[in-house]
XYZ file of C-alpha atoms in Angstrom:
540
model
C 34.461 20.603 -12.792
C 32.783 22.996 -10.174
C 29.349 21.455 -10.716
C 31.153 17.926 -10.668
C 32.335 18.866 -7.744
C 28.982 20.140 -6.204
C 27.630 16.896 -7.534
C 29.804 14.692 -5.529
C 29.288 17.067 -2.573
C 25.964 16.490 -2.144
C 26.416 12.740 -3.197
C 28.696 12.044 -0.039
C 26.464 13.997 1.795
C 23.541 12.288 1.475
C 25.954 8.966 1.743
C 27.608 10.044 5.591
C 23.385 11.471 6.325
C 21.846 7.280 5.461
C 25.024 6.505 8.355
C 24.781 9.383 10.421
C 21.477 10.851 11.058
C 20.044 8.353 13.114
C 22.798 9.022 15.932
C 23.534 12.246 15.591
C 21.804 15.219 17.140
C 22.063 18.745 16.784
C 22.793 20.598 20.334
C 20.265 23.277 20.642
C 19.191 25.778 23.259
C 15.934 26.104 25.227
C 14.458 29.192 23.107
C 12.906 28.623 20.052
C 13.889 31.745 18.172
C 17.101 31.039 18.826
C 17.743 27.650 17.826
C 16.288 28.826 14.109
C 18.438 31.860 14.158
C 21.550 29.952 15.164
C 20.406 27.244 12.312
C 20.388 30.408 9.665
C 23.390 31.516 10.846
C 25.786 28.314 10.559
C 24.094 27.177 7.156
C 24.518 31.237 5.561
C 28.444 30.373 6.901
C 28.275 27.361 4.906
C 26.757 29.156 1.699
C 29.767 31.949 1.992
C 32.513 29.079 2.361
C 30.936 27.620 -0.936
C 30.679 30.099 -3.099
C 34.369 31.136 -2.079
C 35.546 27.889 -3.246
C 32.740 27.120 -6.505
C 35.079 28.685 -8.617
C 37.717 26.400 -8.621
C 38.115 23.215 -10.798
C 36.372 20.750 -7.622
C 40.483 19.138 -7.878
C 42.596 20.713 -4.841
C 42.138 19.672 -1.516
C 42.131 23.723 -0.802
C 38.725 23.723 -2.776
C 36.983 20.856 -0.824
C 34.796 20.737 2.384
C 36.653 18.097 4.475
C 34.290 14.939 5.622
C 33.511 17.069 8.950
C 32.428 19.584 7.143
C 29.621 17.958 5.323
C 28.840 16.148 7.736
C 28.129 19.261 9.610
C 25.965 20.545 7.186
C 23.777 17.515 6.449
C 22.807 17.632 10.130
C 21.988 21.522 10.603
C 19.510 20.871 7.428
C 16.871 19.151 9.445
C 16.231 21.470 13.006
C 16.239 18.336 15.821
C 13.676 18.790 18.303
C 13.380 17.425 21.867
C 11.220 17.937 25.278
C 12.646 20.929 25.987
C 11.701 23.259 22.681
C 9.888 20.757 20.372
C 6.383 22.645 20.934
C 8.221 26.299 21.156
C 9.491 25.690 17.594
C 5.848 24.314 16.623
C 4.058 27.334 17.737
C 6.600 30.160 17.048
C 6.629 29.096 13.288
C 3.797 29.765 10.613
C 4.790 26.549 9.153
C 6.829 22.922 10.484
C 6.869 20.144 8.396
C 7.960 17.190 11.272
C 9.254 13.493 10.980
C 8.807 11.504 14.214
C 11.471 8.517 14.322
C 12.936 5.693 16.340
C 16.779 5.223 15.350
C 15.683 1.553 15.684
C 12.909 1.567 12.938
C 14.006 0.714 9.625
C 11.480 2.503 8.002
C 12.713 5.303 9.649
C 16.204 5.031 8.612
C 15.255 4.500 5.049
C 13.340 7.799 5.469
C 15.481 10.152 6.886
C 18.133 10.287 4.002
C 15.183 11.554 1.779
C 13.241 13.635 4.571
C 16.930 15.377 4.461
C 17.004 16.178 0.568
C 13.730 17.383 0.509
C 14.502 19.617 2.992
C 17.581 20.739 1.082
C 15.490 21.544 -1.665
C 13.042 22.971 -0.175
C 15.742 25.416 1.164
C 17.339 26.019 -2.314
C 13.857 26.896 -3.387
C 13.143 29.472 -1.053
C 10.865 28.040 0.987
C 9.949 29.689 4.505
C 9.132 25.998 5.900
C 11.038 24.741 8.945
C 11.691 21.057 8.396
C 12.598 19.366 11.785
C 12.815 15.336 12.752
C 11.843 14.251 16.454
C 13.139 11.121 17.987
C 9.909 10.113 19.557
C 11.429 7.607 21.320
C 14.043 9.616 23.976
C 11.417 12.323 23.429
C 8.389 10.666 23.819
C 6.928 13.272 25.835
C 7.017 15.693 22.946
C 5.883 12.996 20.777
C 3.071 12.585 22.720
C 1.863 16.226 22.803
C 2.432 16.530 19.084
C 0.340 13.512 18.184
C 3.035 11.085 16.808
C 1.949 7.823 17.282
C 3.380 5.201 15.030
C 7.373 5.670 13.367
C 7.828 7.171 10.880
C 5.346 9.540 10.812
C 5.076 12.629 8.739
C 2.987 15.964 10.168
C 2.196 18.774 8.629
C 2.184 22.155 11.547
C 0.321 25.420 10.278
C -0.010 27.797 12.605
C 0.095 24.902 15.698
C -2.404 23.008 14.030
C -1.321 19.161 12.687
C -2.271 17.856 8.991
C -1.356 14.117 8.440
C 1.031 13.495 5.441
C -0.632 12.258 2.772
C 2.031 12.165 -0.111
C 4.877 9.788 -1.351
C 8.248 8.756 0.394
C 10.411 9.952 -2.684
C 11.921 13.493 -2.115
C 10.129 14.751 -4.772
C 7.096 13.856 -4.001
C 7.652 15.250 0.146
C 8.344 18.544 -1.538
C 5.711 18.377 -3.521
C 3.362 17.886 -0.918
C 4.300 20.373 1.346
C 4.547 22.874 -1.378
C 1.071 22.106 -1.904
C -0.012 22.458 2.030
C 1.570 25.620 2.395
C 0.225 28.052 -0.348
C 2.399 27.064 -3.787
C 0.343 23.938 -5.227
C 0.927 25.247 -8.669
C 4.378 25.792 -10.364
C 4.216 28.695 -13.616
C 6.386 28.600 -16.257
C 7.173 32.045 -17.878
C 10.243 30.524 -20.325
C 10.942 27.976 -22.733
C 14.041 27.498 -20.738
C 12.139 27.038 -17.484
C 9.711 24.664 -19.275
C 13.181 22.637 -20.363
C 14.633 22.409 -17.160
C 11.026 21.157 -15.537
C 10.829 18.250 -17.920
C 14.275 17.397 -17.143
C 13.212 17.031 -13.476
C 9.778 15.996 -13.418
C 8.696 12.108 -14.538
C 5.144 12.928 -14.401
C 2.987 16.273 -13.754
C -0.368 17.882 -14.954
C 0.081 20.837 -17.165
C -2.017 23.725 -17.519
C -2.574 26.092 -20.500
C -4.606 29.277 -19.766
C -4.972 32.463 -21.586
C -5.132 34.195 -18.107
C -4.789 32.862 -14.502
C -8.037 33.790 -13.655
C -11.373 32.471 -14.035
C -13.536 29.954 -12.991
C -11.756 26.953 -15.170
C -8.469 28.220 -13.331
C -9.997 28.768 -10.062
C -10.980 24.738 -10.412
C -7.482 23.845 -11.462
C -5.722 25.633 -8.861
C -8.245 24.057 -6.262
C -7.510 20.613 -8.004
C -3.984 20.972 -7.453
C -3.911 21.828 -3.917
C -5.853 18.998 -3.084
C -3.935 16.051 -4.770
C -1.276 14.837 -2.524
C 0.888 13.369 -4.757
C 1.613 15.037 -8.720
C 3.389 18.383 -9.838
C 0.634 21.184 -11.428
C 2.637 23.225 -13.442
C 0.571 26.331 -15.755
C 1.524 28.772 -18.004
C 0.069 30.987 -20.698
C 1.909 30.733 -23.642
C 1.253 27.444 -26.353
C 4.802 27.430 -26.973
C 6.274 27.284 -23.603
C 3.344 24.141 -22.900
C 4.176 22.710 -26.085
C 7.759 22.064 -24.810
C 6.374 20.509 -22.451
C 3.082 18.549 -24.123
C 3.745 18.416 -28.003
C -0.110 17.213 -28.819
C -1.223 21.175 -27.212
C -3.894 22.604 -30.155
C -5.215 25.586 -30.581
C -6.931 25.844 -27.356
C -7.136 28.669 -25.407
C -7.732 26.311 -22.266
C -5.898 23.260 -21.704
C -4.904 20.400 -19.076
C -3.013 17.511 -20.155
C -0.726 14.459 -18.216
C 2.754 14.052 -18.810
C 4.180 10.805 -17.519
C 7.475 8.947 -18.814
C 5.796 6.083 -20.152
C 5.270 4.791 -23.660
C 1.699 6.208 -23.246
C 3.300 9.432 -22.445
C 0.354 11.979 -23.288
C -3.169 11.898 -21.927
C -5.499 14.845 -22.545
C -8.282 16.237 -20.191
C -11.592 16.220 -21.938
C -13.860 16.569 -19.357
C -15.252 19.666 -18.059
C -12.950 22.103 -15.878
C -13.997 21.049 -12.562
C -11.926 19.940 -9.837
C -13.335 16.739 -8.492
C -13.212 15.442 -13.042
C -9.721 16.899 -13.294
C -9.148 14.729 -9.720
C -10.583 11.806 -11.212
C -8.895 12.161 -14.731
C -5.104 12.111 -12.514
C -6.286 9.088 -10.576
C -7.125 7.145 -13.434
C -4.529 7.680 -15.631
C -1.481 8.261 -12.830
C -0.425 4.845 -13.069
C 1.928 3.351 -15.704
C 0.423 0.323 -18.147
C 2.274 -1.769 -15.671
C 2.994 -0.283 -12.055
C 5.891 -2.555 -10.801
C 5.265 -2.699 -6.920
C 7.179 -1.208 -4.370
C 7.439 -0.225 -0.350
C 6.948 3.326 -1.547
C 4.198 3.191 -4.049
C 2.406 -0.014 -2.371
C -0.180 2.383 -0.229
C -1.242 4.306 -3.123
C -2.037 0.911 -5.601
C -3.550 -0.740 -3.027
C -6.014 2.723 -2.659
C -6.200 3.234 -6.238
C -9.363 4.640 -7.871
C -9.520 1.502 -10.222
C -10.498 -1.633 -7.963
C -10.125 -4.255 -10.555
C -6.242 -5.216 -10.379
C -4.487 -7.697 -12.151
C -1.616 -8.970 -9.485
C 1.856 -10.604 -12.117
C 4.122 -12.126 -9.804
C 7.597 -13.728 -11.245
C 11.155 -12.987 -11.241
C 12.716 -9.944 -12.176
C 14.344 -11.909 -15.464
C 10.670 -13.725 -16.333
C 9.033 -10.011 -16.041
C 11.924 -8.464 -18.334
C 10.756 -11.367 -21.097
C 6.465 -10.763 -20.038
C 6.881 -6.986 -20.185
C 6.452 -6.604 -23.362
C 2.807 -8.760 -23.498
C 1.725 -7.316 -20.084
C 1.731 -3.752 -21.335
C 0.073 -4.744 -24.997
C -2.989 -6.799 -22.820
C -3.174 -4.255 -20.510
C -3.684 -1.238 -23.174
C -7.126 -1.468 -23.934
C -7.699 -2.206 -20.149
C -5.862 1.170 -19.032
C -8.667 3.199 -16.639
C -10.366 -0.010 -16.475
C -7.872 -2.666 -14.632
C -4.752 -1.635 -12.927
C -1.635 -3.915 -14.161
C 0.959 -4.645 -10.988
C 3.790 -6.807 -11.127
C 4.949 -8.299 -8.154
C 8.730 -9.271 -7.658
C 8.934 -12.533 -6.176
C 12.675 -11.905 -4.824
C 10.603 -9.304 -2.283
C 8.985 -11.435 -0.270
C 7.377 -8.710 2.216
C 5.196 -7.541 -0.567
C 4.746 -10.961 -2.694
C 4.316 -13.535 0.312
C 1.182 -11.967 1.702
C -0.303 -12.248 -1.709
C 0.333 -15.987 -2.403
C -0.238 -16.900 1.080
C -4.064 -15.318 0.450
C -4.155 -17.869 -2.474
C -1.968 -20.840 -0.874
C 0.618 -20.641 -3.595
C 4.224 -20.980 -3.765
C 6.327 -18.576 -6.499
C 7.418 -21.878 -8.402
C 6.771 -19.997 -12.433
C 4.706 -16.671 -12.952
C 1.502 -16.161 -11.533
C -1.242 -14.618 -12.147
C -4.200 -13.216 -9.902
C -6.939 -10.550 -9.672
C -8.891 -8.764 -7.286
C -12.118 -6.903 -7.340
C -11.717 -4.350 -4.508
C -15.412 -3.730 -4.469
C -17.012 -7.115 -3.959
C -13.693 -8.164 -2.393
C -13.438 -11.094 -4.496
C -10.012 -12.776 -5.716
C -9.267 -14.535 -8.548
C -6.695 -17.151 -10.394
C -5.284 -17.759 -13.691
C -4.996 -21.034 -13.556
C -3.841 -21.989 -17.066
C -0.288 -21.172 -18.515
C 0.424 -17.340 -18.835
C 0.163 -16.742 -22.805
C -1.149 -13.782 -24.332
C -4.708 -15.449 -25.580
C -5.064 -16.691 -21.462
C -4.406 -13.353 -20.542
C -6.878 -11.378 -22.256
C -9.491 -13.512 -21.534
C -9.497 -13.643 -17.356
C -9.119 -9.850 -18.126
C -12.543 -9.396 -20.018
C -14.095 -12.081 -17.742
C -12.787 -9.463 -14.753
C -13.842 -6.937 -16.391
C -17.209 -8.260 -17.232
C -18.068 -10.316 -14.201
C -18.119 -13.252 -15.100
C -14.816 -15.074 -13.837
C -15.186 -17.489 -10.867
C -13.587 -16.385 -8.068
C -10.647 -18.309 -6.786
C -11.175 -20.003 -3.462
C -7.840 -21.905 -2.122
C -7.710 -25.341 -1.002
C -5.411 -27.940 -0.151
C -5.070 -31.108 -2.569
C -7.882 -33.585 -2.050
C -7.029 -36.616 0.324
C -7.113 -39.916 -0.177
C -7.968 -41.309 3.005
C -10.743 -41.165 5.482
C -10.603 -41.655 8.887
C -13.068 -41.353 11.716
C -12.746 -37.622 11.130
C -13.180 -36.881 7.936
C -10.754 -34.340 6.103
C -12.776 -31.475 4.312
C -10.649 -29.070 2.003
C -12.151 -26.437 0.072
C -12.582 -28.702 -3.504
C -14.630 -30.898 -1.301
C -16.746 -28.712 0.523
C -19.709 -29.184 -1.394
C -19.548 -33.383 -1.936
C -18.375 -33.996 1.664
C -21.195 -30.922 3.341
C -23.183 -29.466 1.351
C -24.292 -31.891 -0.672
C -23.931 -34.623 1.391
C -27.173 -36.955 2.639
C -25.707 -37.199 6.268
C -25.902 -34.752 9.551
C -22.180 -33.259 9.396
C -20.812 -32.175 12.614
C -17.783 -29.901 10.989
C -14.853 -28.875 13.344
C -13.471 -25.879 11.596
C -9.778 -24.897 13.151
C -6.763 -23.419 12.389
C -3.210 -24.677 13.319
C -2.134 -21.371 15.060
C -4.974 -21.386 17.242
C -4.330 -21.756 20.948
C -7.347 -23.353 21.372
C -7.880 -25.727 18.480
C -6.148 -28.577 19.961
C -8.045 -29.085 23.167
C -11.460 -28.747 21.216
C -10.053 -31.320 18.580
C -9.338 -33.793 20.980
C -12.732 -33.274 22.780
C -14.520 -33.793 18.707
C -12.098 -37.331 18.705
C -13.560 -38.548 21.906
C -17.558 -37.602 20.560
C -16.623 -39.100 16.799
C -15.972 -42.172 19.027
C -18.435 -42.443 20.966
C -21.108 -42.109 17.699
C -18.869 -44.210 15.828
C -21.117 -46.541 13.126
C -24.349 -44.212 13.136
C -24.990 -44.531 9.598
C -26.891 -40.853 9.009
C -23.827 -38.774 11.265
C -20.652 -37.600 9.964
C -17.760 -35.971 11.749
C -15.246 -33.405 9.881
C -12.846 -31.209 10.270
C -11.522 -27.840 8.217
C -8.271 -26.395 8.119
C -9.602 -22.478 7.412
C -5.877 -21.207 6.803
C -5.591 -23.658 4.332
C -8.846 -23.473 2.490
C -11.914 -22.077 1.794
C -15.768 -21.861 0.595
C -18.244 -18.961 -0.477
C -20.933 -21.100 1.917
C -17.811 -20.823 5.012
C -17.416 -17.368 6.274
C -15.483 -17.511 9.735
C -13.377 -15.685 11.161
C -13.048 -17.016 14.688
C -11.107 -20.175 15.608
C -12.411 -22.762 16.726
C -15.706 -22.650 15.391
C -18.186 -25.507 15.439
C -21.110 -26.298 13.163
C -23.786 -28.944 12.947
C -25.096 -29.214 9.303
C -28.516 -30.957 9.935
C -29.113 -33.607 7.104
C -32.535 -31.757 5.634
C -31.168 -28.357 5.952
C -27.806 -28.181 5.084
C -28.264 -24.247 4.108
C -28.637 -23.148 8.135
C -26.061 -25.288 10.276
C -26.191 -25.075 14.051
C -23.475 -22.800 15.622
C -22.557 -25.053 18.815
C -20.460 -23.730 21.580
C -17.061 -24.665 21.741
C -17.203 -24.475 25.626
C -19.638 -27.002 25.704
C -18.245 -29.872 27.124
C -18.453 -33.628 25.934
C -21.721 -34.868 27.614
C -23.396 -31.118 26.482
C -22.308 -32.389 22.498
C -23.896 -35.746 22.882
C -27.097 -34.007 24.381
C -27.127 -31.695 21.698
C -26.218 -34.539 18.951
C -28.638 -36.952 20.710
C -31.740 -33.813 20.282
C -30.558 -33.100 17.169
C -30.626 -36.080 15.087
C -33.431 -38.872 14.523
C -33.121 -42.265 13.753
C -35.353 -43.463 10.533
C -38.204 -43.928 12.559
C -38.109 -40.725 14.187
C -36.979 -41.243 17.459
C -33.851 -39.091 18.855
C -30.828 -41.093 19.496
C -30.722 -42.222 23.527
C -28.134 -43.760 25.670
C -29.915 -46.641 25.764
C -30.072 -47.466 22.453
C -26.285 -46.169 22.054
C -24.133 -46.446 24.875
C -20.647 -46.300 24.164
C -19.516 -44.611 27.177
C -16.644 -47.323 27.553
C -14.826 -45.961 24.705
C -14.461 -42.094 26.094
């Protein structure tokens, strides 16, 4: 019942922190020293009031820490700095691991619970770290000094000097990373019962096995785990205790190995005992079969070492019923194409993706991307496991056709002719005409005073047999042979060279067009188009 007890401690704890910590602040005195003695002092207190009450059963009120009380102790965890002592504490201490906050970011707020428990544990471990939390926002002149710029951010002090956080947003993975930073990247295991209780609290890790910690293969593993941000090295010298924790060890007297909790639960290190391969064998094989997406992990798959990735996006119930086929195709794929599903209930990370392709979630989808062309691509038949496997060898082997979106193609024609990206190529490219192509979008501010000004010169050539007037919505669609990027942008496709159109000004105004249409284009006999022989100024 005590450890129940302890359990539901820290449980409400971390429950009145997620309400609390945003508000409340810790008073503390000018001098740095003693703000961090005061801090040891109230949270030894606390340890002595436990461990007089762990004995009971966790039942009587007697035995409890009222609400206050934790409270209390959830705030002293994390040191608060301000204006007054923020750089004091910085560079007093050997080593501050900072969060800079707003209380009005929700980022923030979804960080600070787990910012807390990291610093708990990092406590309970031993650690000599000071963890502290700034709000940069009534402090901002301590925010500026110490270089936090955007909320949350996550700094690393050593001796005064700032390293950017470069690890996860689960508490595990913040201790793990700061472990790393500040001399302990590598946890050993001298037990079978400490190898028991690591694999009850570690999901994934690299083990290694090594007759003696010394040596050039160790001196490479040891560097390999103090530069990767994000997994557990644990090590050890005895095959049974790395057995416990990988099964498939052999007889080597030297051996690294990945743990994850995945069907494909063991992957061995083959490669030689250098730290950049061993970096490369955790980057490729890191990832699950299927890596469902989240607000935590989306940094890290959109950085991955593997740049072909297969996007799934459907509901949580379609994805329960695809699992089983997604992780089957993506097998023989795995250190080849990264396999992300996509919930379509969370629209901030699914609703940039299908806007990119000009899709709504209507039944699951499927789409690709090769991060080093910067290509995209579509499945655009029915998700079955035969349609699956081949757009993932065609990735794989280069020869799928990108996807390029486009709106449905009209029916109508008008004096302005609607171009979408299926008819790029009839209605431009391979059209016999001169095209004069407004391309726009319908958030640009100045799209609609240009389009009107095109309407008045589509006009005033109207019935010139070898001229055509279009227009482009870019947001909507789009064309390998259409690369723009700034809004609006005019081009004049002349009829015999439809592979260099004319960039015109937009500022031009209407009689500079029809002097640049009238130089531009020849009737059939050669002669340029004149006033005289077209005069429609009546109609502007």
């Amino acid at each position: 019942m005590a450890t129940s007890w302890r359990v539901l401690r820290v449980t409400l704890l971390l429950f009145l922190l997620v309400r609390c910590l945003s508000v409340a602040s810790i008073t503390l005195i000018d001098d740095a020293d003693d703000d961090l003695e005061g801090l040891e002092e109230l949270l030894a207190i606390d340890e002595e009031e436990e461990q007089k009450g762990g004995g009971g059963d966790g039942g009587g009120a007697s035995n409890r820490s009222s609400e206050a009380d934790l409270l209390r102790r959830a705030q002293r965890i994390v040191l608060e700095l301000s204006n007054e002592n923020a750089k004091k504490v910085v560079d007093s201490n050997e080593a501050v691991l900072l969060l800079g906050y707003t209380p009005w970011c929700p980022k923030s707020a979804e960080l600070m619970p787990r910012f807390a428990e990291a610093a708990t544990t990092l406590r309970e471990m031993g650690s000599s770290l000071v963890v502290a939390k700034l709000d940069a926002e009534r402090h901002a002149k301590a925010a500026s000094l110490l270089g936090i710029k955007g909320f949350p951010t996550i700094l690393l002090f050593t001796n005064g000097t700032a390293l950017a956080y470069r690890g996860g947003f689960t508490k595990e993975e913040i201790v793990i990373w700061a472990r790393k930073k500040t001399g302990v990247p590598v946890i050993r295991l001298s037990s079978i019962n400490d190898a028991e209780e690591f694999l009850r609290q570690h999901q994934i890790f690299i083990v290694g096995l090594f007759e003696k910690y010394e040596g050039p293969e160790h001196v490479e593993f040891v560097k390999a785990a103090t530069t990767d941000n994000e997994i557990q090295f644990v090590e050890t010298n005895d095959i049974n205790i790395a057995k416990v924790l990988f099964p498939e060890v052999g007889t080597e007297k030297k051996f690294i190995g990945l743990v994850k909790s995945e069907p494909e639960r063991y992957e061995k290190f083959v490669d030689n005992f250098e730290e950049q391969k061993i970096l490369q064998f955790v980057d490729y094989n890191k990832f699950p079969l299927v890596t469902v997406l989240t607000e935590q992990n989306s940094a890290r798959v959109y950085s991955s070492t593997i740049k072909l990735q297969v996007f799934i996006f459907a509901a949580a119930n379609e994805f329960k019923d695809l699992y089983p086929l997604l992780q089957d195709v993506a097998r023989p794929y795995k250190t080849n194409i990264m396999f992300v599903y996509v919930d379509n209930a969370e629209d901030n990370l699914a609703k940039p993706f299908l806007t990119l392709y000009g899709l709504e979630a209507e039944k699951p989808i499927v789409t690709a991307f090769d991060n080093r062309i910067g290509s995209k691509y579509l499945l655009e038949s029915d998700l079955t496991r035969n349609t699956l496997e081949e757009f993932c060898s065609g990735l794989l082997y280069g020869y799928l056709p990108p996807y390029f979106k486009s709106e449905p193609i009209p029916n109508e024609k008008g004096l302005i002719e609607k171009v979408v990206g299926k008819t790029f190529n009839a209605s431009v490219l391979d059209s016999s005409e001169n095209i004069f192509l407004e391309v726009y979008t319908p958030w640009c501010f100045d799209c609609e005073a240009t389009s009107k000004q095109i309407e008045k010169l589509a006009k005033h050539f109207k019935g010139l047999e070898n001229l055509k007037f279009a227009r482009i919505d870019a947001s909507s669609n789009e064309h390998p042979k259409l690369q723009i990027n700034n809004y609006p942008t005019l081009l004049f496709y002349p009829a015999g060279d439809k592979s260099n159109p004319i960039k015109v000004s937009k500022k031009s105004n209407l009689k500079e067009l029809i002097a640049f249409i009238n130089k531009n284009i020849r009737s059939d006999d050669g002669r340029g188009i004149t006033d005289s022989n077209h005069n429609k100024k009546d109609e502007l």
